[in-house]
PDB file of C-alpha atoms in Angstrom:
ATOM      1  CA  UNK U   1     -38.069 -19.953 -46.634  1.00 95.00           C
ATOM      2  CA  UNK U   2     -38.942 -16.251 -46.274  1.00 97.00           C
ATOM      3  CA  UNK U   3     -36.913 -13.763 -48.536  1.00 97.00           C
ATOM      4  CA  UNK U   4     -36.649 -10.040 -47.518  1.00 98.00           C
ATOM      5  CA  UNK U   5     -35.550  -8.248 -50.811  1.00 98.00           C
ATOM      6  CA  UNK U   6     -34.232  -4.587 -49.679  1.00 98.00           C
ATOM      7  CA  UNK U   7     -32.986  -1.378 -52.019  1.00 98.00           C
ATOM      8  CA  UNK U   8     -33.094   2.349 -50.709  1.00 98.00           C
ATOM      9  CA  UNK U   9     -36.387   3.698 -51.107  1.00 97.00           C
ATOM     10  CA  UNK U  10     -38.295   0.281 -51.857  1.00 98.00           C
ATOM     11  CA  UNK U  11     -39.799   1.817 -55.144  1.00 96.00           C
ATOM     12  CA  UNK U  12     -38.336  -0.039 -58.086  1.00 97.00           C
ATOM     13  CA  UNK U  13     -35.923  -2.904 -57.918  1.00 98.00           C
ATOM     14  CA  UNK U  14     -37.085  -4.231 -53.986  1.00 98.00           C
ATOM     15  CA  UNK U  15     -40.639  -4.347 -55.348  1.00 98.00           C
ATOM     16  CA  UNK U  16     -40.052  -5.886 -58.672  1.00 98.00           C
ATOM     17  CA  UNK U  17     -38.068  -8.771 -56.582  1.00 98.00           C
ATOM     18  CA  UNK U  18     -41.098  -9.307 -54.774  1.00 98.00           C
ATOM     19  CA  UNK U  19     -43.532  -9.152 -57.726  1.00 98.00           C
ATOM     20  CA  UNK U  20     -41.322 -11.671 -59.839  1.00 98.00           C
ATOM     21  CA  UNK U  21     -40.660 -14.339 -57.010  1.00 98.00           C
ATOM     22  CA  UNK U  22     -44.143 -14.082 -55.312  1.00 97.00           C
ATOM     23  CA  UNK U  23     -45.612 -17.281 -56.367  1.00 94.00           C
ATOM     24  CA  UNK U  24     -42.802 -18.767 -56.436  1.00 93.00           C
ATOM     25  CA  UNK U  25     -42.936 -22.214 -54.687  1.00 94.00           C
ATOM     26  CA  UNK U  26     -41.757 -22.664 -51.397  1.00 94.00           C
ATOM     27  CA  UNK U  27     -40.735 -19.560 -50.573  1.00 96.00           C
ATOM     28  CA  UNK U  28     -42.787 -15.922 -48.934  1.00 98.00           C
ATOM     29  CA  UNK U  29     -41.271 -12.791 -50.051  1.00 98.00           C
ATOM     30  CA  UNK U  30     -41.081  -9.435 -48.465  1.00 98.00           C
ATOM     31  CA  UNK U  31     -39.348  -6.046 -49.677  1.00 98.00           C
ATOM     32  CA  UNK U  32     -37.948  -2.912 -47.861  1.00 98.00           C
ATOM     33  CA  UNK U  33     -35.808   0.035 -48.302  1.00 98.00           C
ATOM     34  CA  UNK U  34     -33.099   1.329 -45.953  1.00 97.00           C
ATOM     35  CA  UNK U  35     -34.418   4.989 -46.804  1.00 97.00           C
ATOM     36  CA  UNK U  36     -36.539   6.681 -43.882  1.00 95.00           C
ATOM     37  CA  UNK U  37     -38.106   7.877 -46.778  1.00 96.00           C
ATOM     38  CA  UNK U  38     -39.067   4.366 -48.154  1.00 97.00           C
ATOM     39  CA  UNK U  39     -42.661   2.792 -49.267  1.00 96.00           C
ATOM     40  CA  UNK U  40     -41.975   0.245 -46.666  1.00 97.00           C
ATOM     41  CA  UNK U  41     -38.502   0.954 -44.106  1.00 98.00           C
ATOM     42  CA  UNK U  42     -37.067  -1.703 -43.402  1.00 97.00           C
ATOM     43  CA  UNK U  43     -37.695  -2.659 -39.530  1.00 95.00           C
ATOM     44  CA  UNK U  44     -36.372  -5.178 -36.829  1.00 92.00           C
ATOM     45  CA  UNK U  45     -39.622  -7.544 -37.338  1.00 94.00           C
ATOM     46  CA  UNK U  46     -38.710  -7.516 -41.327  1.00 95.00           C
ATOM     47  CA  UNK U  47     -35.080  -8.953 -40.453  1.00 94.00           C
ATOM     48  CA  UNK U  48     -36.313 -11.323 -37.669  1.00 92.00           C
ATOM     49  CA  UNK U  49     -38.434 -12.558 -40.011  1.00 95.00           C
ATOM     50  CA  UNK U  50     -36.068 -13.128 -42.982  1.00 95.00           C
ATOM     51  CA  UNK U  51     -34.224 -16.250 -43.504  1.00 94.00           C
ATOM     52  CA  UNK U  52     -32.378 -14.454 -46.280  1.00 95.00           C
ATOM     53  CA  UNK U  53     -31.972 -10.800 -46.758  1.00 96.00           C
ATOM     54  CA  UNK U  54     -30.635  -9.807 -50.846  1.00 98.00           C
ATOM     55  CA  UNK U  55     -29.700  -6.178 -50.841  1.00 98.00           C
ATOM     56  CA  UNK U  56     -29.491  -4.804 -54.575  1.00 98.00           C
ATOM     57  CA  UNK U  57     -26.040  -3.313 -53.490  1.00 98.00           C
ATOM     58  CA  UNK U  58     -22.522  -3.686 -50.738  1.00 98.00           C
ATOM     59  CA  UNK U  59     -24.301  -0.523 -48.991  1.00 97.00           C
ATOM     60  CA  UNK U  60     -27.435  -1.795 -47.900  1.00 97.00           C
ATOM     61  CA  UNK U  61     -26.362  -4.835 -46.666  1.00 95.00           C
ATOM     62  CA  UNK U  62     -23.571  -2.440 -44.837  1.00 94.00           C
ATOM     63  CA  UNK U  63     -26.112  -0.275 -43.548  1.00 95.00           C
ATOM     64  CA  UNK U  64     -28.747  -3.124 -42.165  1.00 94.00           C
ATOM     65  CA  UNK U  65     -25.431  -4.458 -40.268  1.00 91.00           C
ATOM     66  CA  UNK U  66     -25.148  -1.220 -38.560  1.00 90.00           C
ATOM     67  CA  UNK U  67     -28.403  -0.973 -37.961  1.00 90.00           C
ATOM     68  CA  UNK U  68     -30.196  -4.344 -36.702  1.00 87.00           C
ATOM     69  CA  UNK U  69     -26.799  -6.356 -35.995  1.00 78.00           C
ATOM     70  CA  UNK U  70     -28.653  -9.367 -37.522  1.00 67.00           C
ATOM     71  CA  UNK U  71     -27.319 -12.799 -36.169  1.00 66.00           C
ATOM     72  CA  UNK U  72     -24.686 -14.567 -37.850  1.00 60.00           C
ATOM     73  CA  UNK U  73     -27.417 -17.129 -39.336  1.00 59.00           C
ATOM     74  CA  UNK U  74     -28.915 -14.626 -41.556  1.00 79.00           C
ATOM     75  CA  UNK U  75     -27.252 -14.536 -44.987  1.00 89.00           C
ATOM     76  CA  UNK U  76     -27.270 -11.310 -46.982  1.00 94.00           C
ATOM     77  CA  UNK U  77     -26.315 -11.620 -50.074  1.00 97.00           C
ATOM     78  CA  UNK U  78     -25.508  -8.843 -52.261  1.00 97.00           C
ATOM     79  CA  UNK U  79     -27.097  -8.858 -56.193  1.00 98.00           C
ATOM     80  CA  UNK U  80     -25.277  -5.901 -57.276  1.00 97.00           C
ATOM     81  CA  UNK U  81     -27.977  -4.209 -58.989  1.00 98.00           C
ATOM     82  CA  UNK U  82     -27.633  -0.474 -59.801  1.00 97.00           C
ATOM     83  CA  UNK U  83     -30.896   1.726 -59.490  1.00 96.00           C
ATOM     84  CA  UNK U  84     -30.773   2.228 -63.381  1.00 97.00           C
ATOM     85  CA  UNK U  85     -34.093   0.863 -63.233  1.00 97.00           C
ATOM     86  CA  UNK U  86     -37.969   1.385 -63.332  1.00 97.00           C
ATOM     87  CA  UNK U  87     -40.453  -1.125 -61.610  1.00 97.00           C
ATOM     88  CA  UNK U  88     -40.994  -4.122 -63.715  1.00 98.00           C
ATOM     89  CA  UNK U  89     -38.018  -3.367 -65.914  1.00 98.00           C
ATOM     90  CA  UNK U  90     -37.763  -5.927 -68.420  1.00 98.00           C
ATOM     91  CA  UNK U  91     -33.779  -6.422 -67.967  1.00 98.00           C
ATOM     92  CA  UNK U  92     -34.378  -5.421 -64.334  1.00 98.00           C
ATOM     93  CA  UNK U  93     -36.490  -8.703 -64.258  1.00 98.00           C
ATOM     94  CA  UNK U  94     -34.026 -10.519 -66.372  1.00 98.00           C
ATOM     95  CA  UNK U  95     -30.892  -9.980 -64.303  1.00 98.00           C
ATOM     96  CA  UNK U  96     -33.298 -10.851 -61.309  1.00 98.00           C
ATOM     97  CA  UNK U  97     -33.856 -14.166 -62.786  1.00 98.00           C
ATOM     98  CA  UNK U  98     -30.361 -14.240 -63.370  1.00 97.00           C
ATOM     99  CA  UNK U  99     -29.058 -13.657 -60.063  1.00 97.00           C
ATOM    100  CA  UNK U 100     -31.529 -14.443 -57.244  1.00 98.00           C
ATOM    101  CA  UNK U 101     -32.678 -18.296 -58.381  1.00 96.00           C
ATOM    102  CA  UNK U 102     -29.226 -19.788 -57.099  1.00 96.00           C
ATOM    103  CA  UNK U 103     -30.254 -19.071 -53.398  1.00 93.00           C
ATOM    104  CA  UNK U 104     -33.380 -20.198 -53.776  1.00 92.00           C
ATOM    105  CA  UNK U 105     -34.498 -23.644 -52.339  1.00 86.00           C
TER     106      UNK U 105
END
């Protein structure tokens, strides 16, 4: 299963995603911000490649519909997590504990 993680500007909470669930069995993990001033923008090959896209909040995952019009088989789900937080946060870790292993295979 390959997870694309996505914020705004793919600093803090995308890239903390990606660092917690990285070895995580069974699954490949990407991250990507909707910003054209990102670390890594978000592109067509990133959402092709996804089997399920979390946004950290209802705007991204609004924005990536406008933008790449991904199929109806790709489920984006939406964490609602606000960017109050640094990378490797220690409650920015816990609530993605909290939140993202439900979806997970």
């Amino acid at each position: 299963m390959n997870i694309l993680f996505v914020c705004s500007r793919n600093q803090w909470r995308s890239p903390t995603a990606e660092t917690v669930f990285r070895r995580q069995p069974g699954i490949q993990v990407r991250s990507g911000g909707i910003s054209p001033r990102a670390r890594h923008t978000v592109s067509a090959k990133d959402i092709a490649w996804a089997d399920i896209i979390m946004v950290m909040e209802e705007r991204h995952k609004a924005i990536i519909k406008q933008q790449f019009h991904p199929r109806e088989y790709k489920k984006i789900i939406v964490l609602d997590i606000a960017d109050d937080y640094a990378y490797m946060d220690a409650e920015l870790i816990s609530l993605l504990q909290a939140s993202v292993p439900p979806y997970l295979p």
